[in-house]
PDB file of C-alpha atoms in Angstrom:
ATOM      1  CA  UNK A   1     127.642 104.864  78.610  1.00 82.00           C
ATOM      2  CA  UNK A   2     123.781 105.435  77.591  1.00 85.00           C
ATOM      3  CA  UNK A   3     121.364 103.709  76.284  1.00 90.00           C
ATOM      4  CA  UNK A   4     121.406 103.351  72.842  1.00 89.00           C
ATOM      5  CA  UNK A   5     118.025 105.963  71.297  1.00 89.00           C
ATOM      6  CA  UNK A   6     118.039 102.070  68.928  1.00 93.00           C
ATOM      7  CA  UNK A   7     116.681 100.234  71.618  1.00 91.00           C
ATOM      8  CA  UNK A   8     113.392 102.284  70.619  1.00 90.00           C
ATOM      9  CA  UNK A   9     113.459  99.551  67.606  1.00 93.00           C
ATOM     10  CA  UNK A  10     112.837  96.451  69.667  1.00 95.00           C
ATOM     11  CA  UNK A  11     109.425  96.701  69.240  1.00 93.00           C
ATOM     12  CA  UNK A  12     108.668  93.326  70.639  1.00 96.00           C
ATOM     13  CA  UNK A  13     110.308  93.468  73.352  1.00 96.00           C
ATOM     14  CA  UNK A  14     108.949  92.328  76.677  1.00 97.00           C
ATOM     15  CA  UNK A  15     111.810  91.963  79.030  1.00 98.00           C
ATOM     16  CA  UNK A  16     114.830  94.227  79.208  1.00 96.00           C
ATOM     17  CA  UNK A  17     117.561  93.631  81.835  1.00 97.00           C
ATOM     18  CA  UNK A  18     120.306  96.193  81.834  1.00 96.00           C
ATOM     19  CA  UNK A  19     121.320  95.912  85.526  1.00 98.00           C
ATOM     20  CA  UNK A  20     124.432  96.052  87.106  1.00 98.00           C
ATOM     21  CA  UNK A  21     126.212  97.757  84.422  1.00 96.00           C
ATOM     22  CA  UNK A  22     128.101 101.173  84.049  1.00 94.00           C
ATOM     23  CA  UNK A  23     125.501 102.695  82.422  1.00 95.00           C
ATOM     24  CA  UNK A  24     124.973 106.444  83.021  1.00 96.00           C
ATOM     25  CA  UNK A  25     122.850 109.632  81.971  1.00 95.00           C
ATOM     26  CA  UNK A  26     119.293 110.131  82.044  1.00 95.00           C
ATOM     27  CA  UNK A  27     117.129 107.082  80.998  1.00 96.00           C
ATOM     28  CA  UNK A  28     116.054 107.255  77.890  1.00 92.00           C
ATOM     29  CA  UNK A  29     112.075 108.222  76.424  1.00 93.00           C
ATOM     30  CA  UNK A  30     112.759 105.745  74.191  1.00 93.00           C
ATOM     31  CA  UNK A  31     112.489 103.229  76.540  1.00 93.00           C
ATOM     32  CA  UNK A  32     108.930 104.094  77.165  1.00 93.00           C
ATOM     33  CA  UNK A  33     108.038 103.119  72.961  1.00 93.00           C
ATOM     34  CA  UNK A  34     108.207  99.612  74.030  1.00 95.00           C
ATOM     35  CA  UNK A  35     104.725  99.217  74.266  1.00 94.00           C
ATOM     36  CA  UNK A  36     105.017  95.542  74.726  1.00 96.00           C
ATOM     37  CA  UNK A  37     107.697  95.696  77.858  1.00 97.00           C
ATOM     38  CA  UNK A  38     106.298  93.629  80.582  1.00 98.00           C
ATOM     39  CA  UNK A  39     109.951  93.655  82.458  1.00 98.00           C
ATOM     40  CA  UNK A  40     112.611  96.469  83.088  1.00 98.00           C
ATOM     41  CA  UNK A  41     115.471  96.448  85.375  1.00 98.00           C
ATOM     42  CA  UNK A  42     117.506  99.075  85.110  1.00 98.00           C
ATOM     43  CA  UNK A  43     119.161  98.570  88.772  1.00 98.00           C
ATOM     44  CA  UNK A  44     122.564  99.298  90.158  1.00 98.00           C
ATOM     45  CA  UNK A  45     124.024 101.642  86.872  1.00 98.00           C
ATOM     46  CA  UNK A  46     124.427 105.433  87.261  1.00 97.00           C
ATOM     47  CA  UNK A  47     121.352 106.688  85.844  1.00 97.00           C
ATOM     48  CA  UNK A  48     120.789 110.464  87.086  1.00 97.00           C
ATOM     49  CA  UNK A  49     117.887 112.883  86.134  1.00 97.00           C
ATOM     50  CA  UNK A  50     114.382 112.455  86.880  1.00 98.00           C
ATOM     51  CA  UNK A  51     112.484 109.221  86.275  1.00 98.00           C
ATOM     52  CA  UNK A  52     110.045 110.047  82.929  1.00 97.00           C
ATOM     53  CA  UNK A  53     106.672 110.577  83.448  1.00 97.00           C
ATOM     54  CA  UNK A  54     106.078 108.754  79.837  1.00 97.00           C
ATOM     55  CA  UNK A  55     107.169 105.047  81.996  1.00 96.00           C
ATOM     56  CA  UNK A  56     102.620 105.968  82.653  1.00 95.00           C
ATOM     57  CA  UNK A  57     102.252 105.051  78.994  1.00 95.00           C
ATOM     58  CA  UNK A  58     103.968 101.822  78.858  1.00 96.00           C
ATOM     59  CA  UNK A  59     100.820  99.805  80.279  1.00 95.00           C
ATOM     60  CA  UNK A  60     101.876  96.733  80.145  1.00 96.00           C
ATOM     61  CA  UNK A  61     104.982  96.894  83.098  1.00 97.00           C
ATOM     62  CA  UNK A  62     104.448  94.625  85.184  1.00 98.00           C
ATOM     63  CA  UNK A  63     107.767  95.102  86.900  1.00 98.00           C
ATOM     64  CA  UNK A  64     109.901  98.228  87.149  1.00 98.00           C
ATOM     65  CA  UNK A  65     113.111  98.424  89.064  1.00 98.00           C
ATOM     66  CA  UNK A  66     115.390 101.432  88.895  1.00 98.00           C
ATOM     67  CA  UNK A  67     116.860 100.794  92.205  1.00 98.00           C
ATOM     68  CA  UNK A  68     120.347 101.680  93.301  1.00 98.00           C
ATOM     69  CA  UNK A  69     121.080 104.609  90.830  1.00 98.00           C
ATOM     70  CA  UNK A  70     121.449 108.214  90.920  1.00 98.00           C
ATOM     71  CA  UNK A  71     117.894 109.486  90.081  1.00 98.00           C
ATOM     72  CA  UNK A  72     116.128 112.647  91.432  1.00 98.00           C
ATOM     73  CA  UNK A  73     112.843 114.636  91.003  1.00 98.00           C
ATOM     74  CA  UNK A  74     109.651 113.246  92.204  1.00 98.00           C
ATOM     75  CA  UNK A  75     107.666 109.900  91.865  1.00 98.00           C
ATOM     76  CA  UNK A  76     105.837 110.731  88.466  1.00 97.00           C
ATOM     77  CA  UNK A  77     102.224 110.586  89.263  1.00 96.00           C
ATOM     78  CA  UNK A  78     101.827 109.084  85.625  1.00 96.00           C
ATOM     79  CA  UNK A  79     102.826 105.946  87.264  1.00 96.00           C
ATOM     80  CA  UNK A  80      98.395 105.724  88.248  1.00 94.00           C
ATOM     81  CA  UNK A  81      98.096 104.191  84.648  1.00 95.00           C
ATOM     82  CA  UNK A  82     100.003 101.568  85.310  1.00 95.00           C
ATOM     83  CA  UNK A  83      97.493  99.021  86.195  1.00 93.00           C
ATOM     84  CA  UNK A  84      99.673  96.084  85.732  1.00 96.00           C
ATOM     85  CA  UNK A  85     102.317  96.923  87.863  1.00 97.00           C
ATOM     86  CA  UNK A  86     103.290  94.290  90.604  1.00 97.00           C
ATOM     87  CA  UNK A  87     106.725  95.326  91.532  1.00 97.00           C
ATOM     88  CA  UNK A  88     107.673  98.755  91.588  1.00 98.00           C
ATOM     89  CA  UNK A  89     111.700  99.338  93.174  1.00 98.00           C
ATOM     90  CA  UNK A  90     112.941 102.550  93.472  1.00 98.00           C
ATOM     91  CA  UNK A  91     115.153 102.374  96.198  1.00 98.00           C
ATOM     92  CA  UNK A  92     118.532 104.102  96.635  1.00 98.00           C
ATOM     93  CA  UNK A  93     118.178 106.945  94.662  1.00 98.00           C
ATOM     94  CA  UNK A  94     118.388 110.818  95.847  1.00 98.00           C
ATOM     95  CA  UNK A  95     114.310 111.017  94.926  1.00 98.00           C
ATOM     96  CA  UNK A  96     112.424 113.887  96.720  1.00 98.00           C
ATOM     97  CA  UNK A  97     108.948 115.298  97.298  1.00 98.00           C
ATOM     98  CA  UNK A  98     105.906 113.384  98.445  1.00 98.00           C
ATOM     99  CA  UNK A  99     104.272 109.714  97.656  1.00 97.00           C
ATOM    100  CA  UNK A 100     101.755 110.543  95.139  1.00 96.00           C
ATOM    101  CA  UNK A 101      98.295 109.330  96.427  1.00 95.00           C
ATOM    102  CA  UNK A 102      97.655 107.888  92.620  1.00 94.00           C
ATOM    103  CA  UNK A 103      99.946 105.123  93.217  1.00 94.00           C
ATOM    104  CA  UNK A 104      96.913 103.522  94.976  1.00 92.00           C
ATOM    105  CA  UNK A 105      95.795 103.531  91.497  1.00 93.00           C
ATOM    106  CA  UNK A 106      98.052 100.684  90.714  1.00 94.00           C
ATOM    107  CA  UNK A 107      95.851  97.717  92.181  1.00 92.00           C
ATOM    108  CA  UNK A 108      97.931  94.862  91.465  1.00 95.00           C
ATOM    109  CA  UNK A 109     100.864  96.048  93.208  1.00 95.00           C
ATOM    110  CA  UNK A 110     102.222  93.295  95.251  1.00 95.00           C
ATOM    111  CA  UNK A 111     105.572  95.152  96.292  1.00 96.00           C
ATOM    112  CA  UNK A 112     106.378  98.683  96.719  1.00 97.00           C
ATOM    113  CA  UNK A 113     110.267  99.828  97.519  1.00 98.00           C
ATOM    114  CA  UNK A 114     110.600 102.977  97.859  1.00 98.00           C
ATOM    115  CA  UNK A 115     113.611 103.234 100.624  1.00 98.00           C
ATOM    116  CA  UNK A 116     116.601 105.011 100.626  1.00 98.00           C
ATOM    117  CA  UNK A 117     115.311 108.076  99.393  1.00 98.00           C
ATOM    118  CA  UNK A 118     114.650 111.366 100.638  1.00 98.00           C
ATOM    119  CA  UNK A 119     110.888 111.240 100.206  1.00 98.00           C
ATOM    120  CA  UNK A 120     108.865 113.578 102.872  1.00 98.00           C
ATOM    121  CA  UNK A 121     105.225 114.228 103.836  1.00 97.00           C
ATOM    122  CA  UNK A 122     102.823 111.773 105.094  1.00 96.00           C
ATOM    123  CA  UNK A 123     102.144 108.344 103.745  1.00 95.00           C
ATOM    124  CA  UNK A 124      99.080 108.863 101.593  1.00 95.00           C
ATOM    125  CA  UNK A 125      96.305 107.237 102.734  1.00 91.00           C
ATOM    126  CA  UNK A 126      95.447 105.925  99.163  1.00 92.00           C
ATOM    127  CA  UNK A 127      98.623 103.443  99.194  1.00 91.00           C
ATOM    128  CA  UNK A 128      98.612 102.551 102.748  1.00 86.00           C
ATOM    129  CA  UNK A 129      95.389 100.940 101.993  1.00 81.00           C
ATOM    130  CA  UNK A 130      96.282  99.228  98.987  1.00 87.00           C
ATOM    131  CA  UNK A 131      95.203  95.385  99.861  1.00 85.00           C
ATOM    132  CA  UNK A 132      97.116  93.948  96.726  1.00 87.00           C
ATOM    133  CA  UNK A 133     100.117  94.708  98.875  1.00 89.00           C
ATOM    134  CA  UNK A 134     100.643  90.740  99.522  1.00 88.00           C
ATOM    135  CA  UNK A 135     104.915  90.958  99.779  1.00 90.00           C
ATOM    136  CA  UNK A 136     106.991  93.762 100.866  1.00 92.00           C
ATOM    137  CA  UNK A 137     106.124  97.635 101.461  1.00 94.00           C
ATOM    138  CA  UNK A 138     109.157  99.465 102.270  1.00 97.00           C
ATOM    139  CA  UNK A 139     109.329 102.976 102.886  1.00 97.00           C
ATOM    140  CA  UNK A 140     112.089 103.006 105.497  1.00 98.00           C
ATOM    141  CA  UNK A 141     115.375 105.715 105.528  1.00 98.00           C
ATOM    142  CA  UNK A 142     113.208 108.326 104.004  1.00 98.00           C
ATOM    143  CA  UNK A 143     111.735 111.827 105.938  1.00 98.00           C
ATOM    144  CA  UNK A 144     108.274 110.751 106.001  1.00 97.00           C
ATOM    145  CA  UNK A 145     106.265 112.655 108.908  1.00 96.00           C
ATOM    146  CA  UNK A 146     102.553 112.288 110.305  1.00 94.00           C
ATOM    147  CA  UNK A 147     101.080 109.513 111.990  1.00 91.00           C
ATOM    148  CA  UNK A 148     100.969 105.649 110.742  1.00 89.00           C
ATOM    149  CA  UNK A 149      98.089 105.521 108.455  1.00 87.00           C
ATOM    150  CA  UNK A 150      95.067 103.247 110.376  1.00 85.00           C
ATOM    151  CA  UNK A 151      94.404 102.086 106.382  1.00 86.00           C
ATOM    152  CA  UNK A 152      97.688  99.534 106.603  1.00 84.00           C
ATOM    153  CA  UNK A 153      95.461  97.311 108.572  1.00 80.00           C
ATOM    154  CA  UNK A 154      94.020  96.523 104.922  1.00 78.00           C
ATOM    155  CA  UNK A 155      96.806  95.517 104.277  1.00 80.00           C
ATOM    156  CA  UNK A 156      95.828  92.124 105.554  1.00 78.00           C
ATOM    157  CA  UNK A 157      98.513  89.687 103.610  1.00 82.00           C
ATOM    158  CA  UNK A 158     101.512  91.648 102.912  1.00 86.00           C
ATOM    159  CA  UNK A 159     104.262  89.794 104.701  1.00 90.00           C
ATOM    160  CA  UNK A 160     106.335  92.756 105.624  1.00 91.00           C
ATOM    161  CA  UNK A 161     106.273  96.474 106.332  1.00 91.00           C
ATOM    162  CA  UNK A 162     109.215  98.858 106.604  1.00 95.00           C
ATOM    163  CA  UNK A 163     108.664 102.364 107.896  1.00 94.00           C
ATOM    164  CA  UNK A 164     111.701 102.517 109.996  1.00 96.00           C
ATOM    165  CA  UNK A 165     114.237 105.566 109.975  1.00 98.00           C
ATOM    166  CA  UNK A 166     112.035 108.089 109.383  1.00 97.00           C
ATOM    167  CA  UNK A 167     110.397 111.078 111.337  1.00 95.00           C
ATOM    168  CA  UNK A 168     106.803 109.484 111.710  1.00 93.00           C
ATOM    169  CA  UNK A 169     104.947 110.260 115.222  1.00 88.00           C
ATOM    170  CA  UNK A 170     102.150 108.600 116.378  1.00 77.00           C
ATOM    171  CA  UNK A 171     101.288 105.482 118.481  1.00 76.00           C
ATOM    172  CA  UNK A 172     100.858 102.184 116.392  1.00 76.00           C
ATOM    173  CA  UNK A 173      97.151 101.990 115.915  1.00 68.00           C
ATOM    174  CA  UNK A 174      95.662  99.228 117.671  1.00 69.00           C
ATOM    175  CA  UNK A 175      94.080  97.914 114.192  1.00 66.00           C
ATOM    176  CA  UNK A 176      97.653  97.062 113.100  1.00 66.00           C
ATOM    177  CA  UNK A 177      97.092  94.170 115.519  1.00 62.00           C
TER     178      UNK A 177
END
C-alpha cells in the first residue's frame, strides 16, 4: 500500500510515524507539504525510488528516518537546508553515489546513519568535521575509499564512529587519539 496523496491535508502535523508497516512505492511529495513536520519515520516498509529532493524544503525536520527500505538514487544534496536536523537514518537501503559535502551544512546533526548502503567515494571532509556529531556516525558496509579524514578529530564528543566494511586505506591519523 502507499501513502495516501490526503496526508498532504494534515497541515499541522508535526510527528508522523508510519514504521514497520507494509507500505510500498515511492514516498510521496506530499509528504514534504507538511511544513510543520518536526518527526518522520518511515522505517522498515518497502519504500523504493529515490528519496525526494523536496524533504530540503520541509525545514523544520528535526528527525528523518527512512531506514530499512528499498530506496535508491543518491543522498539529495537539498538535505543542506535542513538546519534543524539532529537525526538523519538512512540505513539499509540500495542508495548509491557519493556523501554530498553539503550535509556539513546541517549543524545540529547529532547522528548520522548512513550504513548498509552502497555509497562510494571519499568521506567528505565537510561532514567528517561536523562537531555537532555528539552520538553515533555510522558509515560502515558501504564502498567508501580514500584515507580517514584528519577532520573526525573535531569530532570531539560523538560517542561512536563506524567506518568498518568498507574499502578505506590509510593509517589512523594520530589526531584521532
Amino acid at each position: 500500500l502507499p501513502i495516501p496523496r490526503e496526508i498532504s491535508n494534515l497541515v499541522n502535523l508535526t510527528l508522523l510515524n508510519l514504521s514497520s508497516n507494509l507500505l510500498n512505492g515511492s514516498i510521496r511529495t506530499e509528504l514534504c507539504q507538511l511544513q510543520k513536520l518536526e518527526r518522520l519515520y518511515l522505517s522498515n516498509n518497502s519504500f523504493s525510488g529515490t528519496i525526494p529532493t523536496e524533504f530540503g524544503n520541509v525545514l523544520h525536520l528535526g528527525l528523518l528516518d527512512l531506514s530499512k527500505n528499498k530506496l535508491s538514487g543518491t543522498i539529495p544534496d537539498s538535505f543542506a537546508n535542513l538546519s534543524q536536523l539532529r537525526r538523519l537514518f538512512l540505513y539499509e537501503n540500495d542508495l548509491s553515489g557519493m556523501i554530498p559535502p553539503s550535509l556539513g551544512n546541517c549543524i545540529n546533526l547529532e547522528i548520522l546513519d548512513l550504513s548498509h548502503n552502497g555509497i562510494t567515494g571519499n568521506i567528505p571532509s565537510e561532514v567528517a568535521g561536523l562537531s555537532s556529531l555528539k552520538l553515533y556516525l555510522n558509515l560502515s558496509s558501504n564502498h567508501l575509499d580514500g584515507p580517514i579524514p584528519l577532520e573526525l578529530s573535531k569530532m570531539d564528543m560523538v560517542l561512536a564512529v563506524d567506518l568498518s566494511s568498507n574499502n578505506l586505506s590509510s593509517t589512523i591519523p594520530s589526531q584521532l587519539g
